[in-house]
JSON list of C-alpha atoms in Angstrom, two decimals:
[
{"chain": "A", "resi": 1, "resn": "GLY", "atom": "CA", "xyz": [40.36, -49.33, 22.60]},
{"chain": "A", "resi": 2, "resn": "GLN", "atom": "CA", "xyz": [39.01, -46.12, 23.97]},
{"chain": "A", "resi": 3, "resn": "SER", "atom": "CA", "xyz": [40.13, -43.97, 26.88]},
{"chain": "A", "resi": 4, "resn": "LEU", "atom": "CA", "xyz": [38.59, -40.75, 28.06]},
{"chain": "A", "resi": 5, "resn": "GLU", "atom": "CA", "xyz": [39.92, -38.35, 30.63]},
{"chain": "A", "resi": 6, "resn": "GLN", "atom": "CA", "xyz": [37.96, -35.83, 32.59]},
{"chain": "A", "resi": 7, "resn": "PRO", "atom": "CA", "xyz": [38.47, -34.04, 35.92]},
{"chain": "A", "resi": 8, "resn": "SER", "atom": "CA", "xyz": [37.35, -36.01, 38.92]},
{"chain": "A", "resi": 9, "resn": "GLU", "atom": "CA", "xyz": [35.67, -33.14, 40.73]},
{"chain": "A", "resi": 10, "resn": "VAL", "atom": "CA", "xyz": [34.32, -29.68, 40.04]},
{"chain": "A", "resi": 11, "resn": "THR", "atom": "CA", "xyz": [32.67, -27.32, 42.51]},
{"chain": "A", "resi": 12, "resn": "ALA", "atom": "CA", "xyz": [30.66, -24.21, 41.68]},
{"chain": "A", "resi": 13, "resn": "VAL", "atom": "CA", "xyz": [27.95, -22.05, 43.19]},
{"chain": "A", "resi": 14, "resn": "GLU", "atom": "CA", "xyz": [24.34, -21.69, 42.18]},
{"chain": "A", "resi": 15, "resn": "GLY", "atom": "CA", "xyz": [23.84, -19.47, 39.16]},
{"chain": "A", "resi": 16, "resn": "ALA", "atom": "CA", "xyz": [27.40, -19.90, 37.97]},
{"chain": "A", "resi": 17, "resn": "ILE", "atom": "CA", "xyz": [28.70, -21.44, 34.76]},
{"chain": "A", "resi": 18, "resn": "VAL", "atom": "CA", "xyz": [30.90, -24.52, 34.81]},
{"chain": "A", "resi": 19, "resn": "GLN", "atom": "CA", "xyz": [32.80, -26.31, 32.07]},
{"chain": "A", "resi": 20, "resn": "ILE", "atom": "CA", "xyz": [33.71, -29.99, 32.25]},
{"chain": "A", "resi": 21, "resn": "ASN", "atom": "CA", "xyz": [36.45, -31.00, 29.85]},
{"chain": "A", "resi": 22, "resn": "CYS", "atom": "CA", "xyz": [37.00, -34.34, 28.24]},
{"chain": "A", "resi": 23, "resn": "THR", "atom": "CA", "xyz": [39.92, -35.57, 26.19]},
{"chain": "A", "resi": 24, "resn": "TYR", "atom": "CA", "xyz": [39.78, -38.89, 24.45]},
{"chain": "A", "resi": 25, "resn": "GLN", "atom": "CA", "xyz": [41.82, -41.44, 22.58]},
{"chain": "A", "resi": 26, "resn": "THR", "atom": "CA", "xyz": [39.95, -43.91, 20.45]},
{"chain": "A", "resi": 27, "resn": "SER", "atom": "CA", "xyz": [40.74, -46.47, 17.82]},
{"chain": "A", "resi": 28, "resn": "GLY", "atom": "CA", "xyz": [37.61, -45.35, 16.01]},
{"chain": "A", "resi": 29, "resn": "PHE", "atom": "CA", "xyz": [35.45, -42.34, 16.70]},
{"chain": "A", "resi": 30, "resn": "TYR", "atom": "CA", "xyz": [31.74, -42.00, 16.30]},
{"chain": "A", "resi": 31, "resn": "GLY", "atom": "CA", "xyz": [30.99, -38.89, 18.27]},
{"chain": "A", "resi": 32, "resn": "LEU", "atom": "CA", "xyz": [31.08, -37.75, 21.88]},
{"chain": "A", "resi": 33, "resn": "SER", "atom": "CA", "xyz": [28.14, -38.05, 24.23]},
{"chain": "A", "resi": 34, "resn": "TRP", "atom": "CA", "xyz": [27.50, -36.68, 27.68]},
{"chain": "A", "resi": 35, "resn": "TYR", "atom": "CA", "xyz": [25.51, -38.36, 30.43]},
{"chain": "A", "resi": 36, "resn": "GLN", "atom": "CA", "xyz": [24.39, -37.22, 33.85]},
{"chain": "A", "resi": 37, "resn": "GLN", "atom": "CA", "xyz": [24.08, -39.57, 36.78]},
{"chain": "A", "resi": 38, "resn": "HIS", "atom": "CA", "xyz": [22.75, -38.80, 40.23]},
{"chain": "A", "resi": 39, "resn": "ASP", "atom": "CA", "xyz": [23.90, -40.99, 43.11]},
{"chain": "A", "resi": 40, "resn": "GLY", "atom": "CA", "xyz": [22.40, -44.44, 42.78]},
{"chain": "A", "resi": 41, "resn": "GLY", "atom": "CA", "xyz": [20.47, -43.43, 39.68]},
{"chain": "A", "resi": 42, "resn": "ALA", "atom": "CA", "xyz": [20.60, -44.29, 36.03]},
{"chain": "A", "resi": 43, "resn": "PRO", "atom": "CA", "xyz": [22.81, -42.40, 33.57]},
{"chain": "A", "resi": 44, "resn": "THR", "atom": "CA", "xyz": [20.69, -39.95, 31.60]},
{"chain": "A", "resi": 45, "resn": "PHE", "atom": "CA", "xyz": [21.60, -38.72, 28.13]},
{"chain": "A", "resi": 46, "resn": "LEU", "atom": "CA", "xyz": [22.39, -35.02, 27.92]},
{"chain": "A", "resi": 47, "resn": "SER", "atom": "CA", "xyz": [24.03, -34.25, 24.61]},
{"chain": "A", "resi": 48, "resn": "TYR", "atom": "CA", "xyz": [25.83, -35.63, 21.57]},
{"chain": "A", "resi": 49, "resn": "ASN", "atom": "CA", "xyz": [28.36, -34.16, 19.14]},
{"chain": "A", "resi": 50, "resn": "ALA", "atom": "CA", "xyz": [29.27, -35.90, 15.93]},
{"chain": "A", "resi": 51, "resn": "LEU", "atom": "CA", "xyz": [30.79, -32.88, 14.24]},
{"chain": "A", "resi": 52, "resn": "ASP", "atom": "CA", "xyz": [32.99, -30.04, 15.43]},
{"chain": "A", "resi": 53, "resn": "GLY", "atom": "CA", "xyz": [31.22, -27.18, 17.08]},
{"chain": "A", "resi": 54, "resn": "LEU", "atom": "CA", "xyz": [28.74, -26.34, 19.75]},
{"chain": "A", "resi": 55, "resn": "GLU", "atom": "CA", "xyz": [25.43, -28.05, 20.44]},
{"chain": "A", "resi": 56, "resn": "GLU", "atom": "CA", "xyz": [23.03, -26.23, 22.73]},
{"chain": "A", "resi": 57, "resn": "THR", "atom": "CA", "xyz": [20.20, -27.79, 24.67]},
{"chain": "A", "resi": 58, "resn": "GLY", "atom": "CA", "xyz": [18.69, -25.42, 27.16]},
{"chain": "A", "resi": 59, "resn": "ARG", "atom": "CA", "xyz": [21.11, -24.68, 29.98]},
{"chain": "A", "resi": 60, "resn": "PHE", "atom": "CA", "xyz": [23.50, -27.34, 28.73]},
{"chain": "A", "resi": 61, "resn": "SER", "atom": "CA", "xyz": [25.85, -27.02, 25.77]},
{"chain": "A", "resi": 62, "resn": "SER", "atom": "CA", "xyz": [28.44, -29.40, 24.46]},
{"chain": "A", "resi": 63, "resn": "PHE", "atom": "CA", "xyz": [31.43, -28.70, 22.26]},
{"chain": "A", "resi": 64, "resn": "LEU", "atom": "CA", "xyz": [33.63, -30.96, 20.17]},
{"chain": "A", "resi": 65, "resn": "SER", "atom": "CA", "xyz": [36.95, -30.50, 18.43]},
{"chain": "A", "resi": 66, "resn": "ARG", "atom": "CA", "xyz": [37.85, -33.69, 16.63]},
{"chain": "A", "resi": 67, "resn": "SER", "atom": "CA", "xyz": [41.27, -32.42, 15.59]},
{"chain": "A", "resi": 68, "resn": "ASP", "atom": "CA", "xyz": [42.13, -31.90, 19.26]},
{"chain": "A", "resi": 69, "resn": "SER", "atom": "CA", "xyz": [40.32, -35.03, 20.49]},
{"chain": "A", "resi": 70, "resn": "TYR", "atom": "CA", "xyz": [38.64, -32.75, 22.96]},
{"chain": "A", "resi": 71, "resn": "GLY", "atom": "CA", "xyz": [35.20, -31.81, 24.06]},
{"chain": "A", "resi": 72, "resn": "TYR", "atom": "CA", "xyz": [33.47, -30.10, 26.91]},
{"chain": "A", "resi": 73, "resn": "LEU", "atom": "CA", "xyz": [30.12, -29.82, 28.58]},
{"chain": "A", "resi": 74, "resn": "LEU", "atom": "CA", "xyz": [29.03, -26.34, 29.61]},
{"chain": "A", "resi": 75, "resn": "LEU", "atom": "CA", "xyz": [26.40, -25.96, 32.28]},
{"chain": "A", "resi": 76, "resn": "GLN", "atom": "CA", "xyz": [24.90, -22.53, 32.75]},
{"chain": "A", "resi": 77, "resn": "GLU", "atom": "CA", "xyz": [22.74, -21.04, 35.48]},
{"chain": "A", "resi": 78, "resn": "LEU", "atom": "CA", "xyz": [23.70, -23.85, 37.80]},
{"chain": "A", "resi": 79, "resn": "GLN", "atom": "CA", "xyz": [21.05, -25.20, 40.10]},
{"chain": "A", "resi": 80, "resn": "MET", "atom": "CA", "xyz": [21.39, -27.38, 43.17]},
{"chain": "A", "resi": 81, "resn": "LYS", "atom": "CA", "xyz": [19.77, -30.26, 41.30]},
{"chain": "A", "resi": 82, "resn": "ASP", "atom": "CA", "xyz": [22.69, -30.21, 38.85]},
{"chain": "A", "resi": 83, "resn": "SER", "atom": "CA", "xyz": [24.89, -31.76, 41.53]},
{"chain": "A", "resi": 84, "resn": "ALA", "atom": "CA", "xyz": [25.67, -35.13, 39.99]},
{"chain": "A", "resi": 85, "resn": "SER", "atom": "CA", "xyz": [28.33, -37.06, 38.14]},
{"chain": "A", "resi": 86, "resn": "TYR", "atom": "CA", "xyz": [28.87, -36.20, 34.50]},
{"chain": "A", "resi": 87, "resn": "PHE", "atom": "CA", "xyz": [30.37, -38.66, 32.07]},
{"chain": "A", "resi": 88, "resn": "CYS", "atom": "CA", "xyz": [31.69, -38.13, 28.61]},
{"chain": "A", "resi": 89, "resn": "ALA", "atom": "CA", "xyz": [31.38, -41.21, 26.44]},
{"chain": "A", "resi": 90, "resn": "THR", "atom": "CA", "xyz": [32.31, -42.35, 23.00]},
{"chain": "A", "resi": 91, "resn": "SER", "atom": "CA", "xyz": [32.10, -45.37, 20.77]},
{"chain": "A", "resi": 92, "resn": "GLY", "atom": "CA", "xyz": [34.72, -47.13, 18.75]},
{"chain": "A", "resi": 93, "resn": "SER", "atom": "CA", "xyz": [32.24, -49.59, 17.35]},
{"chain": "A", "resi": 94, "resn": "ALA", "atom": "CA", "xyz": [28.61, -49.75, 16.50]},
{"chain": "A", "resi": 95, "resn": "ARG", "atom": "CA", "xyz": [27.00, -50.78, 19.73]},
{"chain": "A", "resi": 96, "resn": "GLN", "atom": "CA", "xyz": [29.47, -50.15, 22.48]},
{"chain": "A", "resi": 97, "resn": "LEU", "atom": "CA", "xyz": [29.59, -46.93, 24.47]},
{"chain": "A", "resi": 98, "resn": "THR", "atom": "CA", "xyz": [32.69, -46.33, 26.60]},
{"chain": "A", "resi": 99, "resn": "PHE", "atom": "CA", "xyz": [32.42, -43.92, 29.50]},
{"chain": "A", "resi": 100, "resn": "GLY", "atom": "CA", "xyz": [35.04, -41.65, 30.99]},
{"chain": "A", "resi": 101, "resn": "SER", "atom": "CA", "xyz": [35.78, -41.87, 34.68]},
{"chain": "A", "resi": 102, "resn": "GLY", "atom": "CA", "xyz": [33.23, -39.19, 35.48]},
{"chain": "A", "resi": 103, "resn": "THR", "atom": "CA", "xyz": [33.28, -35.72, 37.00]},
{"chain": "A", "resi": 104, "resn": "GLN", "atom": "CA", "xyz": [31.53, -35.18, 40.29]},
{"chain": "A", "resi": 105, "resn": "LEU", "atom": "CA", "xyz": [29.91, -31.74, 40.18]},
{"chain": "A", "resi": 106, "resn": "THR", "atom": "CA", "xyz": [28.98, -30.15, 43.47]},
{"chain": "A", "resi": 107, "resn": "VAL", "atom": "CA", "xyz": [26.80, -27.06, 43.36]},
{"chain": "A", "resi": 108, "resn": "LEU", "atom": "CA", "xyz": [26.96, -24.92, 46.47]},
{"chain": "A", "resi": 109, "resn": "PRO", "atom": "CA", "xyz": [24.25, -22.51, 47.59]},
{"chain": "B", "resi": 1, "resn": "ALA", "atom": "CA", "xyz": [6.43, -43.28, 28.21]},
{"chain": "B", "resi": 2, "resn": "ALA", "atom": "CA", "xyz": [7.75, -46.76, 28.76]},
{"chain": "B", "resi": 3, "resn": "GLY", "atom": "CA", "xyz": [11.27, -47.03, 30.05]},
{"chain": "B", "resi": 4, "resn": "VAL", "atom": "CA", "xyz": [13.81, -49.80, 30.38]},
{"chain": "B", "resi": 5, "resn": "ILE", "atom": "CA", "xyz": [12.65, -52.20, 33.06]},
{"chain": "B", "resi": 6, "resn": "GLN", "atom": "CA", "xyz": [15.11, -54.21, 35.11]},
{"chain": "B", "resi": 7, "resn": "SER", "atom": "CA", "xyz": [14.49, -56.87, 37.67]},
{"chain": "B", "resi": 8, "resn": "PRO", "atom": "CA", "xyz": [15.18, -57.57, 40.38]},
{"chain": "B", "resi": 9, "resn": "ARG", "atom": "CA", "xyz": [16.15, -54.14, 41.72]},
{"chain": "B", "resi": 10, "resn": "HIS", "atom": "CA", "xyz": [18.12, -55.64, 44.56]},
{"chain": "B", "resi": 11, "resn": "LEU", "atom": "CA", "xyz": [19.50, -59.06, 45.24]},
{"chain": "B", "resi": 12, "resn": "ILE", "atom": "CA", "xyz": [21.91, -60.58, 47.67]},
{"chain": "B", "resi": 13, "resn": "LYS", "atom": "CA", "xyz": [23.85, -63.72, 46.82]},
{"chain": "B", "resi": 14, "resn": "GLU", "atom": "CA", "xyz": [26.58, -65.69, 48.45]},
{"chain": "B", "resi": 15, "resn": "LYS", "atom": "CA", "xyz": [29.95, -66.39, 46.93]},
{"chain": "B", "resi": 16, "resn": "ARG", "atom": "CA", "xyz": [29.91, -69.10, 44.31]},
{"chain": "B", "resi": 17, "resn": "GLU", "atom": "CA", "xyz": [26.18, -68.78, 43.77]},
{"chain": "B", "resi": 18, "resn": "THR", "atom": "CA", "xyz": [24.48, -67.86, 40.51]},
{"chain": "B", "resi": 19, "resn": "ALA", "atom": "CA", "xyz": [22.41, -64.78, 39.75]},
{"chain": "B", "resi": 20, "resn": "THR", "atom": "CA", "xyz": [20.22, -63.82, 36.82]},
{"chain": "B", "resi": 21, "resn": "LEU", "atom": "CA", "xyz": [19.24, -60.27, 35.95]},
{"chain": "B", "resi": 22, "resn": "LYS", "atom": "CA", "xyz": [16.42, -59.46, 33.57]},
{"chain": "B", "resi": 23, "resn": "CYS", "atom": "CA", "xyz": [15.93, -56.51, 31.30]},
{"chain": "B", "resi": 24, "resn": "TYR", "atom": "CA", "xyz": [12.95, -55.40, 29.26]},
{"chain": "B", "resi": 25, "resn": "PRO", "atom": "CA", "xyz": [14.00, -52.76, 26.73]},
{"chain": "B", "resi": 26, "resn": "ILE", "atom": "CA", "xyz": [11.84, -49.93, 25.53]},
{"chain": "B", "resi": 27, "resn": "PRO", "atom": "CA", "xyz": [9.37, -51.31, 22.96]},
{"chain": "B", "resi": 28, "resn": "ARG", "atom": "CA", "xyz": [10.68, -51.25, 19.39]},
{"chain": "B", "resi": 29, "resn": "HIS", "atom": "CA", "xyz": [14.26, -50.62, 20.48]},
{"chain": "B", "resi": 30, "resn": "ASP", "atom": "CA", "xyz": [16.55, -52.91, 18.57]},
{"chain": "B", "resi": 31, "resn": "THR", "atom": "CA", "xyz": [19.70, -52.72, 20.70]},
{"chain": "B", "resi": 32, "resn": "VAL", "atom": "CA", "xyz": [20.28, -53.78, 24.29]},
{"chain": "B", "resi": 33, "resn": "TYR", "atom": "CA", "xyz": [23.37, -53.05, 26.36]},
{"chain": "B", "resi": 34, "resn": "TRP", "atom": "CA", "xyz": [24.60, -54.31, 29.72]},
{"chain": "B", "resi": 35, "resn": "TYR", "atom": "CA", "xyz": [26.86, -52.29, 32.00]},
{"chain": "B", "resi": 36, "resn": "GLN", "atom": "CA", "xyz": [28.48, -52.92, 35.36]},
{"chain": "B", "resi": 37, "resn": "GLN", "atom": "CA", "xyz": [29.17, -50.04, 37.72]},
{"chain": "B", "resi": 38, "resn": "GLY", "atom": "CA", "xyz": [31.15, -50.54, 40.89]},
{"chain": "B", "resi": 39, "resn": "PRO", "atom": "CA", "xyz": [31.01, -48.00, 43.74]},
{"chain": "B", "resi": 40, "resn": "GLY", "atom": "CA", "xyz": [32.55, -44.72, 42.63]},
{"chain": "B", "resi": 41, "resn": "GLN", "atom": "CA", "xyz": [33.37, -46.16, 39.22]},
{"chain": "B", "resi": 42, "resn": "ASP", "atom": "CA", "xyz": [32.20, -45.37, 35.73]},
{"chain": "B", "resi": 43, "resn": "PRO", "atom": "CA", "xyz": [29.85, -47.78, 33.99]},
{"chain": "B", "resi": 44, "resn": "GLN", "atom": "CA", "xyz": [31.82, -50.57, 32.35]},
{"chain": "B", "resi": 45, "resn": "PHE", "atom": "CA", "xyz": [30.45, -51.97, 29.12]},
{"chain": "B", "resi": 46, "resn": "LEU", "atom": "CA", "xyz": [29.82, -55.70, 29.28]},
{"chain": "B", "resi": 47, "resn": "ILE", "atom": "CA", "xyz": [27.96, -56.74, 26.16]},
{"chain": "B", "resi": 48, "resn": "SER", "atom": "CA", "xyz": [25.38, -55.60, 23.62]},
{"chain": "B", "resi": 49, "resn": "PHE", "atom": "CA", "xyz": [22.79, -57.20, 21.38]},
{"chain": "B", "resi": 50, "resn": "TYR", "atom": "CA", "xyz": [21.29, -56.05, 18.12]},
{"chain": "B", "resi": 51, "resn": "GLU", "atom": "CA", "xyz": [18.10, -57.69, 16.97]},
{"chain": "B", "resi": 52, "resn": "LYS", "atom": "CA", "xyz": [18.68, -60.55, 19.40]},
{"chain": "B", "resi": 53, "resn": "MET", "atom": "CA", "xyz": [22.18, -61.27, 18.15]},
{"chain": "B", "resi": 54, "resn": "GLN", "atom": "CA", "xyz": [25.30, -60.47, 20.13]},
{"chain": "B", "resi": 55, "resn": "SER", "atom": "CA", "xyz": [26.83, -57.30, 18.74]},
{"chain": "B", "resi": 56, "resn": "ASP", "atom": "CA", "xyz": [29.78, -56.08, 20.80]},
{"chain": "B", "resi": 57, "resn": "LYS", "atom": "CA", "xyz": [31.58, -57.55, 23.76]},
{"chain": "B", "resi": 58, "resn": "GLY", "atom": "CA", "xyz": [33.40, -55.60, 26.43]},
{"chain": "B", "resi": 59, "resn": "SER", "atom": "CA", "xyz": [34.91, -56.55, 29.74]},
{"chain": "B", "resi": 60, "resn": "ILE", "atom": "CA", "xyz": [32.47, -59.34, 30.49]},
{"chain": "B", "resi": 61, "resn": "PRO", "atom": "CA", "xyz": [34.01, -62.14, 32.60]},
{"chain": "B", "resi": 62, "resn": "ASP", "atom": "CA", "xyz": [33.82, -65.67, 31.26]},
{"chain": "B", "resi": 63, "resn": "ARG", "atom": "CA", "xyz": [31.64, -66.51, 34.28]},
{"chain": "B", "resi": 64, "resn": "PHE", "atom": "CA", "xyz": [28.98, -64.20, 32.87]},
{"chain": "B", "resi": 65, "resn": "SER", "atom": "CA", "xyz": [26.77, -64.84, 29.90]},
{"chain": "B", "resi": 66, "resn": "ALA", "atom": "CA", "xyz": [23.90, -62.98, 28.33]},
{"chain": "B", "resi": 67, "resn": "GLN", "atom": "CA", "xyz": [21.28, -63.48, 25.72]},
{"chain": "B", "resi": 68, "resn": "GLN", "atom": "CA", "xyz": [18.37, -61.72, 24.16]},
{"chain": "B", "resi": 69, "resn": "PHE", "atom": "CA", "xyz": [15.14, -63.59, 23.63]},
{"chain": "B", "resi": 70, "resn": "SER", "atom": "CA", "xyz": [12.51, -63.57, 20.91]},
{"chain": "B", "resi": 71, "resn": "ASP", "atom": "CA", "xyz": [10.41, -61.05, 22.85]},
{"chain": "B", "resi": 72, "resn": "TYR", "atom": "CA", "xyz": [13.51, -58.80, 23.01]},
{"chain": "B", "resi": 73, "resn": "HIS", "atom": "CA", "xyz": [13.98, -59.08, 26.73]},
{"chain": "B", "resi": 74, "resn": "SER", "atom": "CA", "xyz": [17.52, -59.87, 27.80]},
{"chain": "B", "resi": 75, "resn": "GLU", "atom": "CA", "xyz": [19.05, -61.75, 30.69]},
{"chain": "B", "resi": 76, "resn": "LEU", "atom": "CA", "xyz": [22.49, -61.52, 32.25]},
{"chain": "B", "resi": 77, "resn": "ASN", "atom": "CA", "xyz": [23.57, -64.73, 33.93]},
{"chain": "B", "resi": 78, "resn": "MET", "atom": "CA", "xyz": [26.38, -64.60, 36.46]},
{"chain": "B", "resi": 79, "resn": "SER", "atom": "CA", "xyz": [27.86, -67.77, 37.90]},
{"chain": "B", "resi": 80, "resn": "SER", "atom": "CA", "xyz": [30.48, -68.55, 40.53]},
{"chain": "B", "resi": 81, "resn": "LEU", "atom": "CA", "xyz": [29.87, -65.15, 42.01]},
{"chain": "B", "resi": 82, "resn": "GLU", "atom": "CA", "xyz": [32.76, -63.35, 43.64]},
{"chain": "B", "resi": 83, "resn": "LEU", "atom": "CA", "xyz": [32.79, -60.50, 46.14]},
{"chain": "B", "resi": 84, "resn": "GLY", "atom": "CA", "xyz": [34.09, -58.23, 43.40]},
{"chain": "B", "resi": 85, "resn": "ASP", "atom": "CA", "xyz": [30.95, -58.78, 41.38]},
{"chain": "B", "resi": 86, "resn": "SER", "atom": "CA", "xyz": [29.04, -56.62, 43.85]},
{"chain": "B", "resi": 87, "resn": "ALA", "atom": "CA", "xyz": [27.94, -53.70, 41.75]},
{"chain": "B", "resi": 88, "resn": "LEU", "atom": "CA", "xyz": [25.07, -51.90, 40.11]},
{"chain": "B", "resi": 89, "resn": "TYR", "atom": "CA", "xyz": [24.18, -53.54, 36.82]},
{"chain": "B", "resi": 90, "resn": "PHE", "atom": "CA", "xyz": [22.51, -51.40, 34.20]},
{"chain": "B", "resi": 91, "resn": "CYS", "atom": "CA", "xyz": [20.63, -52.48, 31.17]},
{"chain": "B", "resi": 92, "resn": "ALA", "atom": "CA", "xyz": [20.10, -49.93, 28.42]},
{"chain": "B", "resi": 93, "resn": "SER", "atom": "CA", "xyz": [18.41, -49.84, 25.06]},
{"chain": "B", "resi": 94, "resn": "SER", "atom": "CA", "xyz": [18.39, -47.73, 21.93]},
{"chain": "B", "resi": 95, "resn": "LEU", "atom": "CA", "xyz": [16.73, -47.58, 18.57]},
{"chain": "B", "resi": 96, "resn": "GLY", "atom": "CA", "xyz": [19.59, -47.74, 16.14]},
{"chain": "B", "resi": 97, "resn": "ALA", "atom": "CA", "xyz": [23.24, -47.75, 16.95]},
{"chain": "B", "resi": 98, "resn": "GLY", "atom": "CA", "xyz": [24.31, -45.59, 19.83]},
{"chain": "B", "resi": 99, "resn": "ILE", "atom": "CA", "xyz": [27.22, -44.33, 17.81]},
{"chain": "B", "resi": 100, "resn": "SER", "atom": "CA", "xyz": [24.88, -42.39, 15.58]},
{"chain": "B", "resi": 101, "resn": "GLY", "atom": "CA", "xyz": [23.85, -40.26, 18.46]},
{"chain": "B", "resi": 102, "resn": "ASN", "atom": "CA", "xyz": [20.69, -42.23, 19.00]},
{"chain": "B", "resi": 103, "resn": "THR", "atom": "CA", "xyz": [19.88, -41.81, 22.65]},
{"chain": "B", "resi": 104, "resn": "ILE", "atom": "CA", "xyz": [20.71, -44.76, 24.84]},
{"chain": "B", "resi": 105, "resn": "TYR", "atom": "CA", "xyz": [18.18, -45.12, 27.63]},
{"chain": "B", "resi": 106, "resn": "PHE", "atom": "CA", "xyz": [19.24, -46.74, 30.87]},
{"chain": "B", "resi": 107, "resn": "GLY", "atom": "CA", "xyz": [17.16, -48.69, 33.30]},
{"chain": "B", "resi": 108, "resn": "GLU", "atom": "CA", "xyz": [17.29, -47.97, 37.02]},
{"chain": "B", "resi": 109, "resn": "GLY", "atom": "CA", "xyz": [19.74, -50.78, 37.55]},
{"chain": "B", "resi": 110, "resn": "SER", "atom": "CA", "xyz": [19.94, -53.94, 39.61]},
{"chain": "B", "resi": 111, "resn": "TRP", "atom": "CA", "xyz": [21.97, -53.82, 42.79]},
{"chain": "B", "resi": 112, "resn": "LEU", "atom": "CA", "xyz": [23.87, -57.06, 43.32]},
{"chain": "B", "resi": 113, "resn": "THR", "atom": "CA", "xyz": [25.54, -57.69, 46.64]},
{"chain": "B", "resi": 114, "resn": "VAL", "atom": "CA", "xyz": [27.71, -60.76, 46.99]},
{"chain": "B", "resi": 115, "resn": "VAL", "atom": "CA", "xyz": [28.44, -61.80, 50.57]}
]
């Protein structure tokens, strides 16, 4: 099976940079994804890493180290609207995405 | 652009009743997923379909069943409902396997309350 661990809560101020870490254990590994979810809303895809290294998409970047079974999501120039839950997710099989327990990010003014 | 459509958005059922949730994936997407998310929990994978055939199965109770129809819409049937089934149920779809980094798009979810 798959298990992913991430911090339950992170707090930062507007304009700051925050990093959300994720460690995983999987029986098979097909890349690490990141999703954002606002309260009561649908998870929204943010980023995906199949290979080691950094992927940058605007203010968001994601990093993967397969040898360390570790990844992180980096959010820059934080805005109030970034307050949400962030999930790392991975797959051990073709059409099954397993989510971590989620990190609640609170952005303070 | 068309998104994943779920219905109903909200429903209230009594214990031991049956509920059916419907999902209309994004046109031309070949994979449909169902997730259950309890309050404060992460989305739990239930089941997925590829080209109308069941693909992967997660923590779906035996009381639940799902299928995908010829028009690609999918339904999640839940019987003998229990209080613990109260949750937000998401349907999602993708073109190609999600493991390849193909974006999985989620619907807005169906809120099920069992009383």
